[in-house]
Amino acid sequence: MKKIIIAIDGFSSCGKSTMAKDLAREVGYIYIDSGAMYRAVTLYSLRKGYFTEQGIDAEALQRDMPDIHITFKLDPTTQRPQTYLNGENVENDIRGMDVSSHVSPIAALGFVREALVSQQQEMGREKGIVMDGRDIGTAVFPNAELKIFVTASAQIRAQRRYDELKAKGQPASYEDILKNVEERDYIDQHREVSPLRKADDAILLDNSHMSIAEQKIWLLEQFKRVAGA
Ligand code: DC
């Protein structure tokens, strides 16, 4: 069976990573969460104090970019991918509200995108990869064999993120999350560099009223059709 590249793009909190992770496990592919990479750079910038009253200290961040190393490792117990920033497991830190509310302007910096996109392309060199994000089918892998563009209503996505944070014991308000989801949608779609948009050859999936199980079956069908499994 030929190995392919699977690009999963779409709005924030619409279950892209759950579906991408499941599919990768099912078909024995590597899963890469590109959003985690932007989040890790954001965490780095927050820790370094690069968010100032005047905005982001882009000069300092650009200088540091070559020293920011982001890697992924599977947790041996849960088998879940964990994000490492310069060797430190930052998986929990990058999922909190602090990073969520600062990540959009970081993801809009051209030099950050350039550095992360080239790392992502390197990760997909041998194919057999499922990557999720915003620009995977348009900028990172424009020749990906299978492209999915996922969407769901903002309210449903906010509820999902709220439930997720609550389950982890990280308190948050639904209204704040909804506001954050809507703000990020706007910024993601209107930024100058690589705005979020569906690639012409991507398949649209609205999962507002789909269960995870239904989605999994649908996705596997798409994979089999393209990979010839
Ligand atoms: O998928 P996520 O919510 O973890 O992504 C975090 C942020 O990173 C989000 O605001 C959009 C940005 N992002 C991006 O610009 N390009 C990607 N390929 C992935 C994420």
Short mmCIF file of C-alpha atoms and ligand atoms in Angstrom, two decimals:
data_model
loop_
_atom_site.label_atom_id
_atom_site.label_comp_id
_atom_site.label_asym_id
_atom_site.label_seq_id
_atom_site.Cartn_x
_atom_site.Cartn_y
_atom_site.Cartn_z
CA MET A 1 0.00 0.00 0.00
CA LYS A 2 1.39 3.42 -0.90
CA LYS A 3 2.11 5.87 1.89
CA ILE A 4 0.36 9.21 1.61
CA ILE A 5 0.23 12.60 3.33
CA ILE A 6 -3.02 13.47 5.06
CA ALA A 7 -3.66 17.18 5.70
CA ILE A 8 -6.43 18.09 8.13
CA ASP A 9 -7.22 21.80 8.36
CA GLY A 10 -10.04 23.79 9.83
CA PHE A 11 -11.29 26.10 12.55
CA SER A 12 -10.03 25.86 16.13
CA SER A 13 -11.64 23.36 18.51
CA CYS A 14 -13.56 21.37 15.93
CA GLY A 15 -11.98 18.08 16.88
CA LYS A 16 -9.27 18.07 14.24
CA SER A 17 -6.65 16.67 16.57
CA THR A 18 -8.88 13.91 17.93
CA MET A 19 -9.71 12.73 14.44
CA ALA A 20 -6.16 13.11 13.15
CA LYS A 21 -4.71 11.25 16.14
CA ASP A 22 -7.24 8.41 15.84
CA LEU A 23 -6.69 8.04 12.13
CA ALA A 24 -2.89 8.01 12.53
CA ARG A 25 -3.11 5.29 15.17
CA GLU A 26 -5.54 3.26 13.08
CA VAL A 27 -3.42 3.28 9.93
CA GLY A 28 0.01 3.29 11.61
CA TYR A 29 1.00 6.81 10.52
CA ILE A 30 2.86 9.52 12.43
CA TYR A 31 0.62 12.25 13.84
CA ILE A 32 1.83 15.85 14.01
CA ASP A 33 -0.17 18.59 15.74
CA SER A 34 1.12 21.73 14.02
CA GLY A 35 -0.95 23.97 16.33
CA ALA A 36 1.08 22.61 19.27
CA MET A 37 4.19 24.02 17.59
CA TYR A 38 2.69 27.54 17.42
CA ARG A 39 1.54 27.11 21.01
CA ALA A 40 5.04 26.10 22.12
CA VAL A 41 6.54 29.22 20.52
CA THR A 42 3.86 31.25 22.32
CA LEU A 43 4.70 29.66 25.67
CA TYR A 44 8.36 30.38 25.05
CA SER A 45 7.55 34.05 24.30
CA LEU A 46 5.36 34.39 27.40
CA ARG A 47 8.07 32.94 29.61
CA LYS A 48 10.70 35.23 28.11
CA GLY A 49 8.48 38.28 28.61
CA TYR A 50 8.27 39.01 24.88
CA PHE A 51 4.64 40.12 25.17
CA THR A 52 4.97 43.77 26.16
CA GLU A 53 2.60 46.73 26.46
CA GLN A 54 3.82 47.79 23.01
CA GLY A 55 3.14 44.38 21.47
CA ILE A 56 5.38 41.39 20.77
CA ASP A 57 9.13 41.87 20.85
CA ALA A 58 9.44 40.25 17.42
CA GLU A 59 13.11 41.14 17.09
CA ALA A 60 14.04 39.19 20.21
CA LEU A 61 11.86 36.25 19.22
CA GLN A 62 13.31 36.14 15.73
CA ARG A 63 16.81 36.10 17.21
CA ASP A 64 15.83 33.15 19.43
CA MET A 65 14.04 31.11 16.72
CA PRO A 66 17.07 28.92 15.85
CA ASP A 67 17.28 27.92 19.54
CA ILE A 68 13.62 26.92 19.86
CA HIS A 69 13.39 23.17 19.36
CA ILE A 70 9.99 21.53 19.29
CA THR A 71 9.65 17.76 19.28
CA PHE A 72 6.95 15.18 19.93
CA LYS A 73 7.11 11.94 21.89
CA LEU A 74 4.43 9.39 22.71
CA ASP A 75 3.62 9.02 26.39
CA PRO A 76 4.48 5.36 27.03
CA THR A 77 1.46 4.86 29.32
CA THR A 78 -1.31 6.74 27.52
CA GLN A 79 0.18 6.53 24.01
CA ARG A 80 -0.76 10.19 23.59
CA PRO A 81 1.67 12.53 21.82
CA GLN A 82 3.38 14.99 24.13
CA THR A 83 4.91 18.27 23.00
CA TYR A 84 8.45 19.10 24.12
CA LEU A 85 9.99 22.56 24.10
CA ASN A 86 13.77 22.37 24.26
CA GLY A 87 13.53 18.99 25.94
CA GLU A 88 10.82 19.93 28.48
CA ASN A 89 7.37 18.36 28.33
CA VAL A 90 5.03 21.37 27.94
CA GLU A 91 1.91 19.50 26.86
CA ASN A 92 -0.23 20.82 29.74
CA ASP A 93 1.13 24.36 29.71
CA ILE A 94 0.41 24.91 26.02
CA ARG A 95 -3.29 23.95 26.38
CA GLY A 96 -4.25 26.57 29.00
CA MET A 97 -6.11 29.84 28.40
CA ASP A 98 -2.97 31.95 28.75
CA VAL A 99 -1.36 30.39 25.70
CA SER A 100 -4.70 30.15 23.84
CA SER A 101 -5.29 33.87 24.17
CA HIS A 102 -1.77 34.83 23.02
CA VAL A 103 -1.16 32.35 20.20
CA SER A 104 -2.88 34.12 17.27
CA PRO A 105 -0.46 37.07 17.00
CA ILE A 106 2.48 34.65 17.25
CA ALA A 107 1.02 32.53 14.44
CA ALA A 108 0.69 35.68 12.33
CA LEU A 109 4.44 36.39 12.37
CA GLY A 110 5.98 35.55 9.01
CA PHE A 111 9.35 34.41 10.38
CA VAL A 112 7.65 32.07 12.90
CA ARG A 113 5.56 30.48 10.13
CA GLU A 114 8.55 30.14 7.86
CA ALA A 115 10.57 28.31 10.51
CA LEU A 116 7.74 26.01 11.59
CA VAL A 117 6.54 25.25 8.05
CA SER A 118 10.00 24.12 7.02
CA GLN A 119 10.24 21.86 10.10
CA GLN A 120 6.80 20.44 9.25
CA GLN A 121 7.78 19.76 5.64
CA GLU A 122 10.86 17.94 6.88
CA MET A 123 8.67 15.78 9.16
CA GLY A 124 6.57 14.73 6.13
CA ARG A 125 9.46 13.96 3.81
CA GLU A 126 8.88 10.21 3.96
CA LYS A 127 5.06 10.51 3.92
CA GLY A 128 2.98 8.25 6.16
CA ILE A 129 1.95 11.29 8.17
CA VAL A 130 -1.26 12.91 9.39
CA MET A 131 -0.82 16.60 10.17
CA ASP A 132 -3.50 18.94 11.42
CA GLY A 133 -3.54 22.73 11.45
CA ARG A 134 -4.69 25.71 9.41
CA ASP A 135 -2.44 25.79 6.38
CA ILE A 136 -1.39 22.17 5.93
CA GLY A 137 -3.31 21.57 2.69
CA THR A 138 -2.57 25.04 1.32
CA ALA A 139 1.01 25.93 2.36
CA VAL A 140 2.78 23.04 4.11
CA PHE A 141 1.76 20.16 1.84
CA PRO A 142 -0.08 21.59 -1.20
CA ASN A 143 0.42 18.19 -2.87
CA ALA A 144 -1.01 16.11 -0.03
CA GLU A 145 -2.95 13.15 -1.42
CA LEU A 146 -5.82 13.55 1.07
CA LYS A 147 -7.00 16.92 2.36
CA ILE A 148 -9.87 17.42 4.79
CA PHE A 149 -11.25 20.80 5.86
CA VAL A 150 -13.20 20.53 9.13
CA THR A 151 -15.75 22.95 10.48
CA ALA A 152 -18.49 23.14 13.15
CA SER A 153 -20.51 25.99 14.67
CA ALA A 154 -18.65 28.34 17.07
CA GLN A 155 -21.04 27.49 19.94
CA ILE A 156 -20.49 23.77 19.60
CA ARG A 157 -16.74 24.23 19.41
CA ALA A 158 -16.72 26.45 22.53
CA GLN A 159 -18.75 23.86 24.42
CA ARG A 160 -16.30 21.13 23.42
CA ARG A 161 -13.30 23.13 24.60
CA TYR A 162 -15.11 24.02 27.84
CA ASP A 163 -15.82 20.33 28.52
CA GLU A 164 -12.22 19.44 27.73
CA LEU A 165 -10.76 22.02 30.15
CA LYS A 166 -13.27 21.09 32.85
CA ALA A 167 -12.36 17.41 32.56
CA LYS A 168 -8.72 18.40 33.10
CA GLY A 169 -9.66 20.45 36.17
CA GLN A 170 -8.72 23.74 34.49
CA PRO A 171 -11.56 26.15 35.31
CA ALA A 172 -12.79 28.47 32.54
CA SER A 173 -16.01 30.26 31.59
CA TYR A 174 -18.03 29.22 28.55
CA GLU A 175 -18.52 32.87 27.52
CA ASP A 176 -14.78 33.57 27.64
CA ILE A 177 -14.07 30.49 25.56
CA LEU A 178 -16.72 31.38 22.98
CA LYS A 179 -15.25 34.86 22.69
CA ASN A 180 -11.78 33.36 22.28
CA VAL A 181 -13.00 30.91 19.61
CA GLU A 182 -14.69 33.72 17.64
CA GLU A 183 -11.69 36.01 17.94
CA ARG A 184 -9.33 33.29 16.77
CA ASP A 185 -11.61 32.42 13.84
CA TYR A 186 -11.49 36.03 12.76
CA ILE A 187 -7.72 36.42 13.14
CA ASP A 188 -7.00 33.03 11.53
CA GLN A 189 -9.10 33.92 8.48
CA HIS A 190 -7.94 37.51 8.09
CA ARG A 191 -4.22 37.40 8.80
CA GLU A 192 -1.90 38.39 6.00
CA VAL A 193 0.34 35.33 6.06
CA SER A 194 -1.29 31.97 5.24
CA PRO A 195 -4.85 32.80 6.27
CA LEU A 196 -7.11 29.87 7.09
CA ARG A 197 -8.91 28.81 3.94
CA LYS A 198 -10.09 25.57 2.43
CA ALA A 199 -7.79 24.28 -0.32
CA ASP A 200 -9.73 23.88 -3.58
CA ASP A 201 -9.13 20.15 -3.56
CA ALA A 202 -9.95 19.59 0.16
CA ILE A 203 -13.06 17.68 1.21
CA LEU A 204 -15.35 19.69 3.50
CA LEU A 205 -16.46 18.03 6.73
CA ASP A 206 -18.99 19.78 9.01
CA ASN A 207 -19.00 17.70 12.18
CA SER A 208 -21.41 19.85 14.25
CA HIS A 209 -23.81 16.95 14.52
CA MET A 210 -21.51 13.99 14.07
CA SER A 211 -20.29 11.65 16.79
CA ILE A 212 -16.60 10.83 17.07
CA ALA A 213 -17.40 7.25 16.03
CA GLU A 214 -19.30 8.37 12.90
CA GLN A 215 -16.50 10.70 12.00
CA LYS A 216 -13.93 7.95 12.41
CA ILE A 217 -15.76 5.68 9.97
CA TRP A 218 -16.14 8.49 7.45
CA LEU A 219 -12.45 9.36 7.67
CA LEU A 220 -11.28 5.79 7.28
CA GLU A 221 -13.38 5.51 4.12
CA GLN A 222 -11.67 8.58 2.69
CA PHE A 223 -8.28 7.12 3.57
CA LYS A 224 -9.05 3.77 1.93
CA ARG A 225 -10.33 5.45 -1.18
CA VAL A 226 -7.15 7.49 -1.63
CA ALA A 227 -4.46 5.14 -0.27
CA GLY A 228 -6.02 2.15 -1.99
CA ALA A 229 -6.11 0.11 1.23
O1 DC B 1 -5.16 24.11 16.57
P1 DC B 1 -4.77 24.99 17.75
O2 DC B 1 -5.95 25.70 18.37
O3 DC B 1 -3.96 24.29 18.76
O4 DC B 1 -3.85 26.13 17.10
C1 DC B 1 -3.30 27.15 17.88
C2 DC B 1 -3.13 28.43 17.06
O5 DC B 1 -2.11 28.26 16.09
C3 DC B 1 -4.38 28.90 16.31
O6 DC B 1 -4.74 30.19 16.74
C4 DC B 1 -4.01 28.94 14.87
C5 DC B 1 -2.54 28.71 14.83
N1 DC B 1 -2.15 27.71 13.82
C6 DC B 1 -1.73 28.17 12.59
O7 DC B 1 -1.76 29.37 12.35
N2 DC B 1 -1.30 27.29 11.65
C7 DC B 1 -1.29 25.98 11.90
N3 DC B 1 -0.87 25.13 10.96
C8 DC B 1 -1.75 25.49 13.14
C9 DC B 1 -2.18 26.38 14.09
#
